[in-house]
Amino acid sequence: GQSLEQPSEVTAVEGAIVQINCTYQTSGFYGLSWYQQHDGGAPTFLSYNALDGLEETGRFSSFLSRSDSYGYLLLQELQMKDSASYFCAVKGNTPLVFGKGTRLSVIA
Amino acid sequence: DTGVSQDPRHKITKRGQNVTFRCDPISEHNRLYWYRQTLGQGPEFLTYFQNEAQLEKSRLLSDRFSAERPKGSFSTLEIQRTEQGDSAMYLCASSRPREGPDTQYFGPGTRLTVL
């Protein structure tokens, strides 16, 4: 089977940096993705890691360690509009399996 | 590129009725996915198509659920004899091969309420 663990809630201050961790168990592994979802909105693709290391896209970075079955999403220079749910998703021997999501609240 | 569209956006039905949802993917995307999402949970995979072929169905998908993509373009998801437990947001997503199946573009969803 496949399972993902990520914190349910995180609160951070505007302008700060926040890291959302994700650990996974999967049969077969091809990559770890991150999606953002605002309340009432659709999930939006943020990043994908197939290999170990850090991928940077603007204020967002994503890291993967395949040996540790672990990844994280790093959000820098937090803005109020970053308040949303963030999902990690793993591609194994089946189509994407999503975690339960981390609700990020950015406060002033 | 008009994005993934879904219709209707909201559906309220009585238990036991049949409902059908439609998804129009981004035009050049050959892969189409259906998910179900309930409050506080991540999207849960239901089924996916590559062109018109349905390649995988979740074990969680009961026989009351059926999906089609007859011409490899739009897709429909039908739920027969709806139950209150079917109340959820039904999301459709599409992707194209060179971006890999992990880069999926989601539609706005159809919110189903079964009374």
PDB file of C-alpha atoms in Angstrom:
ATOM      1  CA  GLY A   1       0.000   0.000   0.000  1.00  0.00           C
ATOM      2  CA  GLN A   2       0.901   3.636  -0.091  1.00  0.00           C
ATOM      3  CA  SER A   3       0.695   6.238   2.641  1.00  0.00           C
ATOM      4  CA  LEU A   4       1.888   9.780   3.181  1.00  0.00           C
ATOM      5  CA  GLU A   5       2.308  11.715   6.392  1.00  0.00           C
ATOM      6  CA  GLN A   6       2.372  15.480   6.615  1.00  0.00           C
ATOM      7  CA  PRO A   7       1.493  17.900   9.439  1.00  0.00           C
ATOM      8  CA  SER A   8      -2.158  18.877   9.496  1.00  0.00           C
ATOM      9  CA  GLU A   9      -1.600  22.566  10.277  1.00  0.00           C
ATOM     10  CA  VAL A  10       1.215  25.095  10.222  1.00  0.00           C
ATOM     11  CA  THR A  11       1.109  28.781  11.134  1.00  0.00           C
ATOM     12  CA  ALA A  12       3.793  31.265  10.098  1.00  0.00           C
ATOM     13  CA  VAL A  13       4.326  34.999  10.014  1.00  0.00           C
ATOM     14  CA  GLU A  14       4.231  37.059   6.841  1.00  0.00           C
ATOM     15  CA  GLY A  15       7.725  37.413   5.398  1.00  0.00           C
ATOM     16  CA  ALA A  16       9.048  34.345   7.186  1.00  0.00           C
ATOM     17  CA  ILE A  17      10.128  30.943   5.877  1.00  0.00           C
ATOM     18  CA  VAL A  18       8.145  27.773   6.464  1.00  0.00           C
ATOM     19  CA  GLN A  19       8.937  24.128   5.748  1.00  0.00           C
ATOM     20  CA  ILE A  20       6.231  21.493   5.243  1.00  0.00           C
ATOM     21  CA  ASN A  21       7.497  17.947   5.621  1.00  0.00           C
ATOM     22  CA  CYS A  22       6.206  14.811   3.968  1.00  0.00           C
ATOM     23  CA  THR A  23       7.177  11.212   4.619  1.00  0.00           C
ATOM     24  CA  TYR A  24       5.880   8.436   2.453  1.00  0.00           C
ATOM     25  CA  GLN A  25       5.622   4.692   2.093  1.00  0.00           C
ATOM     26  CA  THR A  26       4.999   3.364  -1.360  1.00  0.00           C
ATOM     27  CA  SER A  27       5.367   0.277  -3.497  1.00  0.00           C
ATOM     28  CA  GLY A  28       7.508   1.564  -6.309  1.00  0.00           C
ATOM     29  CA  PHE A  29       8.515   5.201  -6.469  1.00  0.00           C
ATOM     30  CA  TYR A  30       8.812   7.568  -9.373  1.00  0.00           C
ATOM     31  CA  GLY A  31       8.531  10.975  -7.785  1.00  0.00           C
ATOM     32  CA  LEU A  32       7.072  13.331  -5.186  1.00  0.00           C
ATOM     33  CA  SER A  33       4.847  16.234  -6.171  1.00  0.00           C
ATOM     34  CA  TRP A  34       3.435  19.197  -4.301  1.00  0.00           C
ATOM     35  CA  TYR A  35       0.089  20.871  -4.912  1.00  0.00           C
ATOM     36  CA  GLN A  36      -1.485  24.001  -3.461  1.00  0.00           C
ATOM     37  CA  GLN A  37      -5.209  24.360  -2.890  1.00  0.00           C
ATOM     38  CA  HIS A  38      -6.966  27.495  -1.723  1.00  0.00           C
ATOM     39  CA  ASP A  39     -10.302  27.159   0.034  1.00  0.00           C
ATOM     40  CA  GLY A  40     -12.978  26.458  -2.553  1.00  0.00           C
ATOM     41  CA  GLY A  41     -10.399  26.169  -5.321  1.00  0.00           C
ATOM     42  CA  ALA A  42      -8.821  23.387  -7.331  1.00  0.00           C
ATOM     43  CA  PRO A  43      -5.399  21.905  -6.548  1.00  0.00           C
ATOM     44  CA  THR A  44      -2.608  23.644  -8.455  1.00  0.00           C
ATOM     45  CA  PHE A  45       0.677  21.954  -9.316  1.00  0.00           C
ATOM     46  CA  LEU A  46       3.716  23.466  -7.594  1.00  0.00           C
ATOM     47  CA  SER A  47       6.689  21.156  -8.047  1.00  0.00           C
ATOM     48  CA  TYR A  48       7.928  17.656  -8.749  1.00  0.00           C
ATOM     49  CA  ASN A  49      11.049  15.813  -7.570  1.00  0.00           C
ATOM     50  CA  ALA A  50      12.115  12.542  -9.115  1.00  0.00           C
ATOM     51  CA  LEU A  51      15.734  12.680  -7.948  1.00  0.00           C
ATOM     52  CA  ASP A  52      17.362  13.549  -4.641  1.00  0.00           C
ATOM     53  CA  GLY A  53      18.036  17.193  -4.042  1.00  0.00           C
ATOM     54  CA  LEU A  54      16.477  20.603  -4.074  1.00  0.00           C
ATOM     55  CA  GLU A  55      14.337  22.068  -6.854  1.00  0.00           C
ATOM     56  CA  GLU A  56      13.744  25.799  -6.743  1.00  0.00           C
ATOM     57  CA  THR A  57      10.901  27.693  -8.382  1.00  0.00           C
ATOM     58  CA  GLY A  58      10.769  31.297  -7.297  1.00  0.00           C
ATOM     59  CA  ARG A  59       9.810  31.559  -3.633  1.00  0.00           C
ATOM     60  CA  PHE A  60       9.036  27.852  -3.466  1.00  0.00           C
ATOM     61  CA  SER A  61      11.561  25.028  -3.219  1.00  0.00           C
ATOM     62  CA  SER A  62      11.034  21.299  -2.891  1.00  0.00           C
ATOM     63  CA  PHE A  63      13.455  18.712  -1.575  1.00  0.00           C
ATOM     64  CA  LEU A  64      13.562  14.940  -1.872  1.00  0.00           C
ATOM     65  CA  SER A  65      15.581  12.227  -0.166  1.00  0.00           C
ATOM     66  CA  ARG A  66      14.674   8.891  -1.692  1.00  0.00           C
ATOM     67  CA  SER A  67      16.734   6.926   0.813  1.00  0.00           C
ATOM     68  CA  ASP A  68      14.786   8.503   3.689  1.00  0.00           C
ATOM     69  CA  SER A  69      11.410   8.425   1.884  1.00  0.00           C
ATOM     70  CA  TYR A  70      11.151  12.068   2.822  1.00  0.00           C
ATOM     71  CA  GLY A  71      10.585  15.373   1.173  1.00  0.00           C
ATOM     72  CA  TYR A  72       9.664  18.902   2.052  1.00  0.00           C
ATOM     73  CA  LEU A  73       8.249  22.051   0.552  1.00  0.00           C
ATOM     74  CA  LEU A  74       9.958  25.294   1.522  1.00  0.00           C
ATOM     75  CA  LEU A  75       8.121  28.558   1.158  1.00  0.00           C
ATOM     76  CA  GLN A  76      10.137  31.750   1.502  1.00  0.00           C
ATOM     77  CA  GLU A  77       9.084  35.385   1.939  1.00  0.00           C
ATOM     78  CA  LEU A  78       5.631  34.256   2.962  1.00  0.00           C
ATOM     79  CA  GLN A  79       2.716  36.303   1.727  1.00  0.00           C
ATOM     80  CA  MET A  80      -0.864  36.328   2.961  1.00  0.00           C
ATOM     81  CA  LYS A  81      -1.958  34.777  -0.326  1.00  0.00           C
ATOM     82  CA  ASP A  82       0.124  31.686   0.525  1.00  0.00           C
ATOM     83  CA  SER A  83      -2.510  30.736   3.100  1.00  0.00           C
ATOM     84  CA  ALA A  84      -3.827  27.504   1.631  1.00  0.00           C
ATOM     85  CA  SER A  85      -3.630  23.734   1.941  1.00  0.00           C
ATOM     86  CA  TYR A  86      -0.529  22.040   0.602  1.00  0.00           C
ATOM     87  CA  PHE A  87      -0.557  18.408  -0.473  1.00  0.00           C
ATOM     88  CA  CYS A  88       2.330  16.106  -1.164  1.00  0.00           C
ATOM     89  CA  ALA A  89       1.594  13.367  -3.657  1.00  0.00           C
ATOM     90  CA  VAL A  90       3.598  10.304  -4.560  1.00  0.00           C
ATOM     91  CA  LYS A  91       3.755   8.503  -7.853  1.00  0.00           C
ATOM     92  CA  GLY A  92       4.399   4.820  -7.295  1.00  0.00           C
ATOM     93  CA  ASN A  93       3.063   1.806  -9.141  1.00  0.00           C
ATOM     94  CA  THR A  94      -0.335   3.493  -9.260  1.00  0.00           C
ATOM     95  CA  PRO A  95      -1.396   6.983 -10.266  1.00  0.00           C
ATOM     96  CA  LEU A  96      -0.855   9.813  -7.807  1.00  0.00           C
ATOM     97  CA  VAL A  97      -1.653   9.221  -4.151  1.00  0.00           C
ATOM     98  CA  PHE A  98      -2.177  12.428  -2.159  1.00  0.00           C
ATOM     99  CA  GLY A  99      -1.509  13.115   1.484  1.00  0.00           C
ATOM    100  CA  LYS A 100      -4.196  14.613   3.684  1.00  0.00           C
ATOM    101  CA  GLY A 101      -2.723  18.072   3.296  1.00  0.00           C
ATOM    102  CA  THR A 102      -1.167  20.713   5.498  1.00  0.00           C
ATOM    103  CA  ARG A 103      -3.191  23.820   6.137  1.00  0.00           C
ATOM    104  CA  LEU A 104      -0.875  26.819   6.166  1.00  0.00           C
ATOM    105  CA  SER A 105      -2.046  29.989   7.840  1.00  0.00           C
ATOM    106  CA  VAL A 106       0.035  33.108   7.242  1.00  0.00           C
ATOM    107  CA  ILE A 107      -0.477  35.771   9.889  1.00  0.00           C
ATOM    108  CA  ALA A 108       0.561  39.405   9.924  1.00  0.00           C
TER     109      ALA A 108
ATOM    110  CA  ASP B   1      -5.548  27.166 -23.303  1.00  0.00           C
ATOM    111  CA  THR B   2      -8.830  27.501 -21.471  1.00  0.00           C
ATOM    112  CA  GLY B   3      -8.006  25.091 -18.671  1.00  0.00           C
ATOM    113  CA  VAL B   4      -9.923  22.064 -17.458  1.00  0.00           C
ATOM    114  CA  SER B   5     -13.659  22.661 -17.176  1.00  0.00           C
ATOM    115  CA  GLN B   6     -16.268  20.679 -15.310  1.00  0.00           C
ATOM    116  CA  ASP B   7     -20.028  20.730 -15.438  1.00  0.00           C
ATOM    117  CA  PRO B   8     -22.095  21.142 -13.368  1.00  0.00           C
ATOM    118  CA  ARG B   9     -20.252  22.960 -10.595  1.00  0.00           C
ATOM    119  CA  HIS B  10     -22.823  21.940  -8.033  1.00  0.00           C
ATOM    120  CA  LYS B  11     -25.315  19.094  -7.932  1.00  0.00           C
ATOM    121  CA  ILE B  12     -27.868  18.333  -5.263  1.00  0.00           C
ATOM    122  CA  THR B  13     -29.691  15.059  -5.602  1.00  0.00           C
ATOM    123  CA  LYS B  14     -31.811  12.692  -3.573  1.00  0.00           C
ATOM    124  CA  ARG B  15     -30.491   9.359  -2.428  1.00  0.00           C
ATOM    125  CA  GLY B  16     -31.077   6.685  -5.017  1.00  0.00           C
ATOM    126  CA  GLN B  17     -30.946   9.004  -8.024  1.00  0.00           C
ATOM    127  CA  ASN B  18     -28.344   8.775 -10.782  1.00  0.00           C
ATOM    128  CA  VAL B  19     -26.030  11.675 -11.549  1.00  0.00           C
ATOM    129  CA  THR B  20     -23.594  12.355 -14.376  1.00  0.00           C
ATOM    130  CA  PHE B  21     -20.716  14.805 -14.414  1.00  0.00           C
ATOM    131  CA  ARG B  22     -18.756  16.051 -17.390  1.00  0.00           C
ATOM    132  CA  CYS B  23     -15.097  17.015 -17.690  1.00  0.00           C
ATOM    133  CA  ASP B  24     -13.444  18.777 -20.608  1.00  0.00           C
ATOM    134  CA  PRO B  25      -9.642  18.536 -20.341  1.00  0.00           C
ATOM    135  CA  ILE B  26      -7.074  20.896 -21.807  1.00  0.00           C
ATOM    136  CA  SER B  27      -7.193  20.221 -25.525  1.00  0.00           C
ATOM    137  CA  GLU B  28      -3.778  18.654 -26.121  1.00  0.00           C
ATOM    138  CA  HIS B  29      -3.804  16.567 -22.949  1.00  0.00           C
ATOM    139  CA  ASN B  30      -4.222  12.851 -23.584  1.00  0.00           C
ATOM    140  CA  ARG B  31      -4.466  11.751 -19.957  1.00  0.00           C
ATOM    141  CA  LEU B  32      -7.557  12.418 -17.880  1.00  0.00           C
ATOM    142  CA  TYR B  33      -8.084  11.623 -14.206  1.00  0.00           C
ATOM    143  CA  TRP B  34     -11.039  11.582 -11.841  1.00  0.00           C
ATOM    144  CA  TYR B  35     -10.645  12.167  -8.115  1.00  0.00           C
ATOM    145  CA  ARG B  36     -12.956  12.518  -5.154  1.00  0.00           C
ATOM    146  CA  GLN B  37     -12.190  14.891  -2.317  1.00  0.00           C
ATOM    147  CA  THR B  38     -13.927  15.246   1.015  1.00  0.00           C
ATOM    148  CA  LEU B  39     -13.408  17.986   3.577  1.00  0.00           C
ATOM    149  CA  GLY B  40      -9.999  17.882   5.204  1.00  0.00           C
ATOM    150  CA  GLN B  41      -8.679  15.170   2.908  1.00  0.00           C
ATOM    151  CA  GLY B  42      -6.512  15.096  -0.165  1.00  0.00           C
ATOM    152  CA  PRO B  43      -7.867  14.115  -3.564  1.00  0.00           C
ATOM    153  CA  GLU B  44      -8.555  10.375  -3.751  1.00  0.00           C
ATOM    154  CA  PHE B  45      -7.870   8.693  -7.070  1.00  0.00           C
ATOM    155  CA  LEU B  46     -10.874   7.104  -8.794  1.00  0.00           C
ATOM    156  CA  THR B  47      -9.859   6.321 -12.368  1.00  0.00           C
ATOM    157  CA  TYR B  48      -7.821   7.524 -15.313  1.00  0.00           C
ATOM    158  CA  PHE B  49      -7.802   7.435 -19.086  1.00  0.00           C
ATOM    159  CA  GLN B  50      -5.110   7.643 -21.669  1.00  0.00           C
ATOM    160  CA  ASN B  51      -6.885   8.823 -24.780  1.00  0.00           C
ATOM    161  CA  GLU B  52     -10.119   6.776 -24.830  1.00  0.00           C
ATOM    162  CA  ALA B  53      -8.721   3.802 -22.904  1.00  0.00           C
ATOM    163  CA  GLN B  54      -9.542   3.504 -19.227  1.00  0.00           C
ATOM    164  CA  LEU B  55      -6.253   2.228 -17.840  1.00  0.00           C
ATOM    165  CA  GLU B  56      -6.889   2.034 -14.140  1.00  0.00           C
ATOM    166  CA  LYS B  57      -9.714   2.091 -11.627  1.00  0.00           C
ATOM    167  CA  SER B  58      -9.361   2.403  -7.897  1.00  0.00           C
ATOM    168  CA  ARG B  59     -10.353  -0.606  -5.856  1.00  0.00           C
ATOM    169  CA  LEU B  60     -12.444   1.856  -3.874  1.00  0.00           C
ATOM    170  CA  LEU B  61     -14.611   2.536  -6.916  1.00  0.00           C
ATOM    171  CA  SER B  62     -17.821   0.597  -6.486  1.00  0.00           C
ATOM    172  CA  ASP B  63     -19.844  -0.835  -9.336  1.00  0.00           C
ATOM    173  CA  ARG B  64     -22.176   2.142  -9.036  1.00  0.00           C
ATOM    174  CA  PHE B  65     -19.472   4.350 -10.527  1.00  0.00           C
ATOM    175  CA  SER B  66     -18.679   4.324 -14.217  1.00  0.00           C
ATOM    176  CA  ALA B  67     -16.587   6.617 -16.357  1.00  0.00           C
ATOM    177  CA  GLU B  68     -16.225   7.022 -20.089  1.00  0.00           C
ATOM    178  CA  ARG B  69     -14.100   8.973 -22.502  1.00  0.00           C
ATOM    179  CA  PRO B  70     -15.543   7.853 -25.817  1.00  0.00           C
ATOM    180  CA  LYS B  71     -13.535   9.957 -28.246  1.00  0.00           C
ATOM    181  CA  GLY B  72     -10.498  10.637 -26.132  1.00  0.00           C
ATOM    182  CA  SER B  73     -11.633  14.184 -25.454  1.00  0.00           C
ATOM    183  CA  PHE B  74     -14.251  14.920 -22.773  1.00  0.00           C
ATOM    184  CA  SER B  75     -15.133  12.416 -20.098  1.00  0.00           C
ATOM    185  CA  THR B  76     -18.219  11.622 -18.056  1.00  0.00           C
ATOM    186  CA  LEU B  77     -18.482  10.152 -14.585  1.00  0.00           C
ATOM    187  CA  GLU B  78     -21.791   8.561 -13.659  1.00  0.00           C
ATOM    188  CA  ILE B  79     -22.868   7.541 -10.193  1.00  0.00           C
ATOM    189  CA  GLN B  80     -25.882   5.277 -10.029  1.00  0.00           C
ATOM    190  CA  ARG B  81     -28.173   4.910  -7.024  1.00  0.00           C
ATOM    191  CA  THR B  82     -26.410   7.662  -5.126  1.00  0.00           C
ATOM    192  CA  GLU B  83     -25.824   7.299  -1.407  1.00  0.00           C
ATOM    193  CA  GLN B  84     -25.186   9.969   1.208  1.00  0.00           C
ATOM    194  CA  GLY B  85     -21.596   8.793   1.427  1.00  0.00           C
ATOM    195  CA  ASP B  86     -21.105   9.863  -2.174  1.00  0.00           C
ATOM    196  CA  SER B  87     -21.356  13.509  -1.136  1.00  0.00           C
ATOM    197  CA  ALA B  88     -17.984  15.025  -2.023  1.00  0.00           C
ATOM    198  CA  MET B  89     -16.156  17.215  -4.482  1.00  0.00           C
ATOM    199  CA  TYR B  90     -15.441  15.357  -7.712  1.00  0.00           C
ATOM    200  CA  LEU B  91     -12.327  16.656  -9.392  1.00  0.00           C
ATOM    201  CA  CYS B  92     -11.108  16.077 -12.907  1.00  0.00           C
ATOM    202  CA  ALA B  93      -7.504  16.600 -13.975  1.00  0.00           C
ATOM    203  CA  SER B  94      -5.572  16.223 -17.192  1.00  0.00           C
ATOM    204  CA  SER B  95      -1.931  15.919 -18.169  1.00  0.00           C
ATOM    205  CA  ARG B  96       0.281  15.495 -21.214  1.00  0.00           C
ATOM    206  CA  PRO B  97       3.042  12.923 -21.644  1.00  0.00           C
ATOM    207  CA  ARG B  98       6.066  15.182 -21.823  1.00  0.00           C
ATOM    208  CA  GLU B  99       5.222  16.649 -18.447  1.00  0.00           C
ATOM    209  CA  GLY B 100       4.673  13.243 -16.884  1.00  0.00           C
ATOM    210  CA  PRO B 101       1.622  12.003 -14.981  1.00  0.00           C
ATOM    211  CA  ASP B 102       2.694  13.933 -11.908  1.00  0.00           C
ATOM    212  CA  THR B 103       1.992  17.339 -13.426  1.00  0.00           C
ATOM    213  CA  GLN B 104      -1.757  17.416 -13.460  1.00  0.00           C
ATOM    214  CA  TYR B 105      -4.019  20.349 -14.168  1.00  0.00           C
ATOM    215  CA  PHE B 106      -7.206  20.274 -12.151  1.00  0.00           C
ATOM    216  CA  GLY B 107     -10.630  21.577 -12.988  1.00  0.00           C
ATOM    217  CA  PRO B 108     -12.790  23.491 -10.499  1.00  0.00           C
ATOM    218  CA  GLY B 109     -14.678  20.375  -9.466  1.00  0.00           C
ATOM    219  CA  THR B 110     -18.301  19.339  -9.147  1.00  0.00           C
ATOM    220  CA  ARG B 111     -19.651  19.466  -5.625  1.00  0.00           C
ATOM    221  CA  LEU B 112     -22.192  16.688  -5.091  1.00  0.00           C
ATOM    222  CA  THR B 113     -24.629  16.743  -2.208  1.00  0.00           C
ATOM    223  CA  VAL B 114     -26.792  13.677  -1.707  1.00  0.00           C
ATOM    224  CA  LEU B 115     -29.791  14.279   0.526  1.00  0.00           C
TER     225      LEU B 115
END
